[in-house]
GROMACS .gro file of C-alpha atoms in nm:
model
  388
    1UNK     CA    1   7.857   6.840  14.298
    2UNK     CA    2   8.080   7.030  14.523
    3UNK     CA    3   7.879   7.205  14.832
    4UNK     CA    4   7.907   7.597  14.871
    5UNK     CA    5   7.832   7.803  15.187
    6UNK     CA    6   7.442   7.918  15.212
    7UNK     CA    7   7.412   8.279  15.170
    8UNK     CA    8   7.335   8.534  15.423
    9UNK     CA    9   6.966   8.502  15.406
   10UNK     CA   10   7.039   8.145  15.485
   11UNK     CA   11   7.161   8.210  15.792
   12UNK     CA   12   6.881   8.461  15.884
   13UNK     CA   13   6.645   8.199  15.818
   14UNK     CA   14   6.835   7.922  16.007
   15UNK     CA   15   6.906   8.154  16.313
   16UNK     CA   16   6.518   8.244  16.306
   17UNK     CA   17   6.396   7.894  16.322
   18UNK     CA   18   6.688   7.778  16.616
   19UNK     CA   19   6.590   8.090  16.813
   20UNK     CA   20   6.193   7.938  16.779
   21UNK     CA   21   6.286   7.613  16.833
   22UNK     CA   22   6.549   7.655  17.134
   23UNK     CA   23   6.266   7.869  17.327
   24UNK     CA   24   6.011   7.580  17.285
   25UNK     CA   25   6.231   7.309  17.438
   26UNK     CA   26   6.077   7.145  17.758
   27UNK     CA   27   6.282   6.985  18.066
   28UNK     CA   28   6.118   6.667  17.882
   29UNK     CA   29   6.360   6.699  17.597
   30UNK     CA   30   6.756   6.654  17.619
   31UNK     CA   31   6.860   6.981  17.505
   32UNK     CA   32   7.226   6.844  17.362
   33UNK     CA   33   7.050   6.583  17.145
   34UNK     CA   34   6.811   6.880  16.998
   35UNK     CA   35   7.099   7.102  16.906
   36UNK     CA   36   7.269   6.826  16.696
   37UNK     CA   37   6.922   6.779  16.539
   38UNK     CA   38   6.900   7.180  16.503
   39UNK     CA   39   7.241   7.224  16.349
   40UNK     CA   40   7.196   6.923  16.085
   41UNK     CA   41   6.810   6.997  16.021
   42UNK     CA   42   6.840   7.370  15.992
   43UNK     CA   43   7.150   7.481  15.946
   44UNK     CA   44   7.271   7.166  15.694
   45UNK     CA   45   7.563   7.033  15.889
   46UNK     CA   46   7.720   6.711  15.823
   47UNK     CA   47   7.823   6.636  16.192
   48UNK     CA   48   7.800   6.770  16.507
   49UNK     CA   49   7.911   6.679  16.863
   50UNK     CA   50   8.013   6.820  17.206
   51UNK     CA   51   8.346   6.787  17.360
   52UNK     CA   52   8.501   6.808  17.690
   53UNK     CA   53   8.873   6.787  17.826
   54UNK     CA   54   8.934   6.593  18.109
   55UNK     CA   55   9.207   6.628  18.402
   56UNK     CA   56   9.412   6.374  18.227
   57UNK     CA   57   9.429   6.538  17.898
   58UNK     CA   58   9.189   6.334  17.712
   59UNK     CA   59   8.875   6.476  17.532
   60UNK     CA   60   8.542   6.317  17.631
   61UNK     CA   61   8.278   6.342  17.348
   62UNK     CA   62   7.932   6.311  17.347
   63UNK     CA   63   7.599   6.349  17.142
   64UNK     CA   64   7.728   6.280  16.811
   65UNK     CA   65   7.471   6.346  16.535
   66UNK     CA   66   7.533   6.305  16.173
   67UNK     CA   67   7.318   6.386  15.876
   68UNK     CA   68   7.276   6.030  15.780
   69UNK     CA   69   7.333   5.852  16.128
   70UNK     CA   70   7.185   5.963  16.492
   71UNK     CA   71   7.517   5.793  16.674
   72UNK     CA   72   7.431   5.925  17.046
   73UNK     CA   73   7.690   5.868  17.299
   74UNK     CA   74   7.876   5.571  17.184
   75UNK     CA   75   8.134   5.789  17.032
   76UNK     CA   76   8.147   5.647  16.678
   77UNK     CA   77   7.981   5.896  16.406
   78UNK     CA   78   7.950   5.759  16.090
   79UNK     CA   79   8.079   5.999  15.800
   80UNK     CA   80   8.054   5.957  15.444
   81UNK     CA   81   8.398   5.867  15.275
   82UNK     CA   82   8.580   5.861  15.606
   83UNK     CA   83   8.648   5.457  15.723
   84UNK     CA   84   8.683   5.570  16.063
   85UNK     CA   85   8.540   5.864  16.289
   86UNK     CA   86   8.662   6.188  16.288
   87UNK     CA   87   8.827   6.188  16.659
   88UNK     CA   88   8.941   5.820  16.626
   89UNK     CA   89   9.197   5.879  16.310
   90UNK     CA   90   9.528   5.948  16.506
   91UNK     CA   91   9.616   6.288  16.294
   92UNK     CA   92   9.292   6.395  16.272
   93UNK     CA   93   9.211   6.334  16.607
   94UNK     CA   94   9.497   6.559  16.736
   95UNK     CA   95   9.383   6.840  16.522
   96UNK     CA   96   9.045   6.790  16.697
   97UNK     CA   97   9.213   6.773  17.034
   98UNK     CA   98   9.443   7.070  16.998
   99UNK     CA   99   9.152   7.314  16.874
  100UNK     CA  100   8.921   7.215  17.154
  101UNK     CA  101   9.181   7.239  17.420
  102UNK     CA  102   9.235   7.624  17.253
  103UNK     CA  103   8.902   7.700  17.288
  104UNK     CA  104   8.879   7.581  17.655
  105UNK     CA  105   9.183   7.764  17.703
  106UNK     CA  106   9.094   8.087  17.516
  107UNK     CA  107   8.748   8.091  17.575
  108UNK     CA  108   8.713   8.204  17.183
  109UNK     CA  109   8.606   7.983  16.872
  110UNK     CA  110   8.854   7.799  16.660
  111UNK     CA  111   8.819   7.648  16.334
  112UNK     CA  112   8.999   7.403  16.127
  113UNK     CA  113   8.980   7.238  15.756
  114UNK     CA  114   9.071   6.848  15.836
  115UNK     CA  115   9.237   6.661  15.556
  116UNK     CA  116   9.042   6.366  15.530
  117UNK     CA  117   8.981   6.208  15.212
  118UNK     CA  118   8.669   6.436  15.163
  119UNK     CA  119   8.781   6.793  15.326
  120UNK     CA  120   8.602   6.843  15.643
  121UNK     CA  121   8.555   7.215  15.782
  122UNK     CA  122   8.513   7.204  16.120
  123UNK     CA  123   8.412   7.486  16.381
  124UNK     CA  124   8.479   7.465  16.758
  125UNK     CA  125   8.244   7.696  16.937
  126UNK     CA  126   8.230   7.766  17.339
  127UNK     CA  127   7.920   7.686  17.495
  128UNK     CA  128   7.890   7.888  17.821
  129UNK     CA  129   7.658   7.857  18.135
  130UNK     CA  130   7.646   8.109  18.396
  131UNK     CA  131   7.964   8.270  18.275
  132UNK     CA  132   8.136   7.933  18.277
  133UNK     CA  133   8.250   7.738  17.967
  134UNK     CA  134   8.121   7.391  18.024
  135UNK     CA  135   8.136   7.240  17.669
  136UNK     CA  136   8.279   7.293  17.307
  137UNK     CA  137   8.035   7.270  17.020
  138UNK     CA  138   8.181   7.094  16.705
  139UNK     CA  139   8.036   7.156  16.383
  140UNK     CA  140   8.159   7.002  16.057
  141UNK     CA  141   8.052   7.056  15.704
  142UNK     CA  142   8.194   6.839  15.383
  143UNK     CA  143   8.305   7.219  15.240
  144UNK     CA  144   8.661   7.247  15.134
  145UNK     CA  145   8.633   7.616  15.211
  146UNK     CA  146   8.674   7.797  15.567
  147UNK     CA  147   8.381   7.909  15.738
  148UNK     CA  148   8.223   8.228  15.618
  149UNK     CA  149   8.298   8.506  15.927
  150UNK     CA  150   7.892   8.595  15.927
  151UNK     CA  151   7.853   8.224  15.986
  152UNK     CA  152   8.094   8.222  16.260
  153UNK     CA  153   7.955   8.512  16.393
  154UNK     CA  154   7.585   8.355  16.402
  155UNK     CA  155   7.699   8.048  16.542
  156UNK     CA  156   7.873   8.243  16.818
  157UNK     CA  157   7.537   8.430  16.903
  158UNK     CA  158   7.335   8.069  16.872
  159UNK     CA  159   7.580   7.916  17.123
  160UNK     CA  160   7.509   8.211  17.359
  161UNK     CA  161   7.155   8.137  17.336
  162UNK     CA  162   7.230   7.758  17.369
  163UNK     CA  163   7.385   7.845  17.709
  164UNK     CA  164   7.119   8.044  17.817
  165UNK     CA  165   6.852   7.775  17.723
  166UNK     CA  166   7.042   7.516  17.894
  167UNK     CA  167   7.048   7.707  18.226
  168UNK     CA  168   6.681   7.763  18.169
  169UNK     CA  169   6.614   7.389  18.142
  170UNK     CA  170   6.843   7.310  18.414
  171UNK     CA  171   6.639   7.576  18.646
  172UNK     CA  172   6.334   7.448  18.538
  173UNK     CA  173   6.401   7.085  18.628
  174UNK     CA  174   6.536   7.184  18.971
  175UNK     CA  175   6.206   7.387  19.029
  176UNK     CA  176   5.997   7.101  18.943
  177UNK     CA  177   6.200   6.856  19.152
  178UNK     CA  178   6.181   7.109  19.445
  179UNK     CA  179   5.803   7.134  19.401
  180UNK     CA  180   5.756   6.768  19.416
  181UNK     CA  181   5.981   6.761  19.721
  182UNK     CA  182   5.756   7.046  19.881
  183UNK     CA  183   5.447   6.855  19.803
  184UNK     CA  184   5.595   6.560  20.026
  185UNK     CA  185   5.738   6.776  20.315
  186UNK     CA  186   5.389   6.940  20.356
  187UNK     CA  187   5.240   6.614  20.438
  188UNK     CA  188   5.536   6.515  20.655
  189UNK     CA  189   5.640   6.824  20.788
  190UNK     CA  190   5.450   7.139  20.772
  191UNK     CA  191   5.677   7.338  21.024
  192UNK     CA  192   5.915   7.364  20.741
  193UNK     CA  193   5.675   7.497  20.479
  194UNK     CA  194   5.784   7.853  20.478
  195UNK     CA  195   6.156   7.779  20.463
  196UNK     CA  196   6.111   7.551  20.160
  197UNK     CA  197   5.875   7.769  20.007
  198UNK     CA  198   6.155   8.095  20.026
  199UNK     CA  199   6.372   7.842  19.858
  200UNK     CA  200   6.140   7.773  19.565
  201UNK     CA  201   6.071   8.143  19.527
  202UNK     CA  202   6.443   8.178  19.494
  203UNK     CA  203   6.472   7.945  19.212
  204UNK     CA  204   6.158   8.094  19.041
  205UNK     CA  205   6.357   8.446  19.027
  206UNK     CA  206   6.676   8.273  18.872
  207UNK     CA  207   6.450   8.120  18.586
  208UNK     CA  208   6.294   8.463  18.559
  209UNK     CA  209   6.678   8.599  18.514
  210UNK     CA  210   6.774   8.337  18.252
  211UNK     CA  211   6.451   8.465  18.065
  212UNK     CA  212   6.554   8.808  18.094
  213UNK     CA  213   6.901   8.709  17.957
  214UNK     CA  214   6.740   8.595  17.644
  215UNK     CA  215   6.547   8.920  17.619
  216UNK     CA  216   6.896   9.130  17.689
  217UNK     CA  217   7.041   8.938  17.376
  218UNK     CA  218   6.792   9.105  17.143
  219UNK     CA  219   6.925   9.441  17.241
  220UNK     CA  220   7.368   9.345  17.315
  221UNK     CA  221   7.615   9.312  17.076
  222UNK     CA  222   7.702   8.925  17.117
  223UNK     CA  223   8.089   8.981  17.075
  224UNK     CA  224   8.162   9.305  17.294
  225UNK     CA  225   7.826   9.317  17.520
  226UNK     CA  226   7.797   9.658  17.423
  227UNK     CA  227   7.431   9.789  17.312
  228UNK     CA  228   7.387   9.688  16.948
  229UNK     CA  229   7.229   9.932  16.667
  230UNK     CA  230   6.826   9.870  16.790
  231UNK     CA  231   6.931   9.956  17.139
  232UNK     CA  232   7.134  10.237  16.988
  233UNK     CA  233   6.866  10.408  16.802
  234UNK     CA  234   6.630  10.393  17.111
  235UNK     CA  235   6.857  10.563  17.341
  236UNK     CA  236   6.943  10.825  17.051
  237UNK     CA  237   6.597  10.894  16.998
  238UNK     CA  238   6.558  10.948  17.371
  239UNK     CA  239   6.854  11.155  17.415
  240UNK     CA  240   6.732  11.393  17.126
  241UNK     CA  241   6.389  11.435  17.295
  242UNK     CA  242   6.560  11.530  17.600
  243UNK     CA  243   6.806  11.779  17.448
  244UNK     CA  244   6.524  11.955  17.277
  245UNK     CA  245   6.336  11.976  17.577
  246UNK     CA  246   6.629  12.101  17.761
  247UNK     CA  247   6.752  12.324  17.467
  248UNK     CA  248   7.082  12.158  17.492
  249UNK     CA  249   7.308  11.959  17.250
  250UNK     CA  250   7.428  11.624  17.216
  251UNK     CA  251   7.710  11.476  16.982
  252UNK     CA  252   7.696  11.168  16.797
  253UNK     CA  253   8.072  11.006  16.731
  254UNK     CA  254   8.160  10.744  16.490
  255UNK     CA  255   8.473  10.565  16.503
  256UNK     CA  256   8.647  10.263  16.352
  257UNK     CA  257   8.977  10.108  16.393
  258UNK     CA  258   9.235  10.208  16.129
  259UNK     CA  259   9.393   9.913  15.953
  260UNK     CA  260   9.186   9.678  16.122
  261UNK     CA  261   9.154   9.431  15.815
  262UNK     CA  262   9.521   9.397  15.823
  263UNK     CA  263   9.526   9.310  16.206
  264UNK     CA  264   9.286   9.038  16.080
  265UNK     CA  265   9.455   8.919  15.788
  266UNK     CA  266   9.824   8.900  15.986
  267UNK     CA  267   9.698   8.790  16.323
  268UNK     CA  268   9.372   8.610  16.278
  269UNK     CA  269   9.024   8.703  16.351
  270UNK     CA  270   9.054   8.573  16.686
  271UNK     CA  271   9.266   8.834  16.769
  272UNK     CA  272   9.068   9.078  16.589
  273UNK     CA  273   8.760   8.952  16.798
  274UNK     CA  274   8.950   8.996  17.118
  275UNK     CA  275   9.088   9.356  17.009
  276UNK     CA  276   8.711   9.439  16.942
  277UNK     CA  277   8.613   9.303  17.276
  278UNK     CA  278   8.909   9.494  17.434
  279UNK     CA  279   8.795   9.832  17.284
  280UNK     CA  280   8.450   9.816  17.363
  281UNK     CA  281   8.577   9.772  17.733
  282UNK     CA  282   8.802  10.075  17.716
  283UNK     CA  283   8.511  10.285  17.542
  284UNK     CA  284   8.288  10.209  17.814
  285UNK     CA  285   8.538  10.369  18.091
  286UNK     CA  286   8.584  10.653  17.902
  287UNK     CA  287   8.219  10.790  17.925
  288UNK     CA  288   7.956  10.879  18.168
  289UNK     CA  289   7.681  10.666  18.279
  290UNK     CA  290   7.418  10.911  18.132
  291UNK     CA  291   7.631  10.853  17.785
  292UNK     CA  292   7.603  10.535  17.564
  293UNK     CA  293   7.878  10.343  17.369
  294UNK     CA  294   7.735  10.112  17.090
  295UNK     CA  295   7.913   9.860  16.853
  296UNK     CA  296   7.737   9.883  16.515
  297UNK     CA  297   7.899   9.605  16.331
  298UNK     CA  298   8.259   9.546  16.212
  299UNK     CA  299   8.505   9.763  16.354
  300UNK     CA  300   8.257  10.049  16.393
  301UNK     CA  301   8.153  10.190  16.742
  302UNK     CA  302   7.950  10.478  16.800
  303UNK     CA  303   7.887  10.717  17.087
  304UNK     CA  304   7.634  10.939  17.228
  305UNK     CA  305   7.733  11.216  17.402
  306UNK     CA  306   7.479  11.441  17.620
  307UNK     CA  307   7.515  11.787  17.782
  308UNK     CA  308   7.725  11.925  17.523
  309UNK     CA  309   7.746  12.297  17.539
  310UNK     CA  310   7.942  12.397  17.234
  311UNK     CA  311   8.164  12.216  16.967
  312UNK     CA  312   8.516  12.236  17.184
  313UNK     CA  313   8.359  11.997  17.450
  314UNK     CA  314   8.305  11.714  17.156
  315UNK     CA  315   8.649  11.762  17.020
  316UNK     CA  316   8.767  11.779  17.365
  317UNK     CA  317   8.616  11.414  17.444
  318UNK     CA  318   8.731  11.286  17.107
  319UNK     CA  319   9.073  11.403  17.150
  320UNK     CA  320   9.072  11.212  17.486
  321UNK     CA  321   8.888  10.920  17.348
  322UNK     CA  322   9.165  10.856  17.053
  323UNK     CA  323   9.430  10.935  17.303
  324UNK     CA  324   9.332  10.657  17.542
  325UNK     CA  325   9.254  10.409  17.259
  326UNK     CA  326   9.614  10.465  17.125
  327UNK     CA  327   9.760  10.315  17.435
  328UNK     CA  328   9.829   9.936  17.356
  329UNK     CA  329   9.614   9.643  17.422
  330UNK     CA  330   9.746   9.343  17.589
  331UNK     CA  331   9.586   9.039  17.394
  332UNK     CA  332   9.728   8.712  17.550
  333UNK     CA  333  10.084   8.697  17.320
  334UNK     CA  334  10.012   8.980  17.152
  335UNK     CA  335  10.062   9.392  17.239
  336UNK     CA  336   9.873   9.582  16.973
  337UNK     CA  337   9.897   9.977  16.944
  338UNK     CA  338   9.613  10.093  16.725
  339UNK     CA  339   9.470  10.447  16.580
  340UNK     CA  340   9.132  10.557  16.529
  341UNK     CA  341   8.932  10.792  16.291
  342UNK     CA  342   8.647  10.965  16.437
  343UNK     CA  343   8.367  11.165  16.315
  344UNK     CA  344   8.161  11.417  16.484
  345UNK     CA  345   7.782  11.520  16.450
  346UNK     CA  346   7.602  11.763  16.675
  347UNK     CA  347   7.224  11.795  16.764
  348UNK     CA  348   7.079  11.997  16.668
  349UNK     CA  349   7.337  12.187  16.467
  350UNK     CA  350   7.427  11.901  16.223
  351UNK     CA  351   7.098  11.716  16.191
  352UNK     CA  352   6.756  11.671  16.423
  353UNK     CA  353   6.698  11.348  16.333
  354UNK     CA  354   6.872  11.016  16.390
  355UNK     CA  355   6.948  10.902  16.014
  356UNK     CA  356   7.072  11.276  15.926
  357UNK     CA  357   7.334  11.244  16.247
  358UNK     CA  358   7.457  10.938  16.154
  359UNK     CA  359   7.497  11.013  15.797
  360UNK     CA  360   7.699  11.348  15.867
  361UNK     CA  361   7.909  11.159  16.165
  362UNK     CA  362   7.979  10.882  15.896
  363UNK     CA  363   8.077  11.166  15.643
  364UNK     CA  364   8.312  11.326  15.896
  365UNK     CA  365   8.472  10.986  16.001
  366UNK     CA  366   8.578  10.930  15.636
  367UNK     CA  367   8.706  11.267  15.579
  368UNK     CA  368   8.920  11.214  15.901
  369UNK     CA  369   9.060  10.892  15.762
  370UNK     CA  370   9.135  11.061  15.433
  371UNK     CA  371   9.348  11.319  15.627
  372UNK     CA  372   9.561  11.043  15.806
  373UNK     CA  373   9.533  10.795  16.087
  374UNK     CA  374   9.444  10.879  16.432
  375UNK     CA  375   9.249  11.199  16.300
  376UNK     CA  376   8.895  11.306  16.408
  377UNK     CA  377   8.665  11.576  16.197
  378UNK     CA  378   8.357  11.754  16.284
  379UNK     CA  379   8.088  11.770  15.992
  380UNK     CA  380   7.978  12.109  16.025
  381UNK     CA  381   8.360  12.240  15.968
  382UNK     CA  382   8.423  12.009  15.666
  383UNK     CA  383   8.068  12.148  15.522
  384UNK     CA  384   8.196  12.540  15.570
  385UNK     CA  385   8.530  12.459  15.437
  386UNK     CA  386   8.381  12.302  15.131
  387UNK     CA  387   8.148  12.581  15.073
  388UNK     CA  388   8.435  12.805  15.102
   0.00000   0.00000   0.00000
């Protein structure tokens, strides 16, 4: 019987179990072995491993895990219907080697369908610790179909959590070691107690920062680092309350990239992801600290612009944003020039609650898209024209 990818609800259930499990890990457990078990048991993976390129160009693999055989660090996973381990087959090994090197060089994920007697879909995911790429997580399924985009996005979020958890556990190990060392020093050299205690407090602060990173993940978009929908909704509520007290206006602008699907289809999702990241960074430079730029998902971004006096203030900013986004993006070997469609809704003129403002901004954006690429529209103007 052929296997198929799980549905979105399956992703969410597995992601929730993964978050809970990683949060419960202690320093007594080997995080890399536990991650292998997580992907096999929660996500239904057939093979899991970690790879690191060496200075001589070779790849070192460790902590192999298979749905039927826990192999450990001897680098010989047993895969059903494959006579030799994945990375030991000459042609297969070259593909795996190339994919891991690609991830380390680009910092982005890669995926392959390996032509074994029974096709094996492999995802290669970057694992970062303290902003440094330290390993590549290899996850494989005996499914002859490419990884669904939603699953890859979820995996990327899980690898961010994995890196943060590894940092947390490493910090806890260091803290425990320093505490033991401190006890010995207290007995032997009490004169150095203050200095050592300061070092211990610093390590505790690092642990708290690592825990803070986990909390921030709930409010940040994993790909771009911008606020996600949840944080955007919170900030919009605060901004509307402030504007109402001050009897001011604010603008909500919804934009997406014209022909983004064509970019993904022709250049690949990796380039598409790089474009989204670069666009998010550029948007952040175009707004004030009191404003907000967030990513709703896909290629949709949304802005909150405060202290708007008249509609022309918003349309002037919209034109500047579109002009800035029209400047070329340089992404590794690609130079991309894009346009965006943008819809504007004003508070309180076009709506006094978040749902209405977003609905009207969305309608305006699609009207802009129908008018041609690189256009912006204001909902109230569209509404007035429709009535006429």
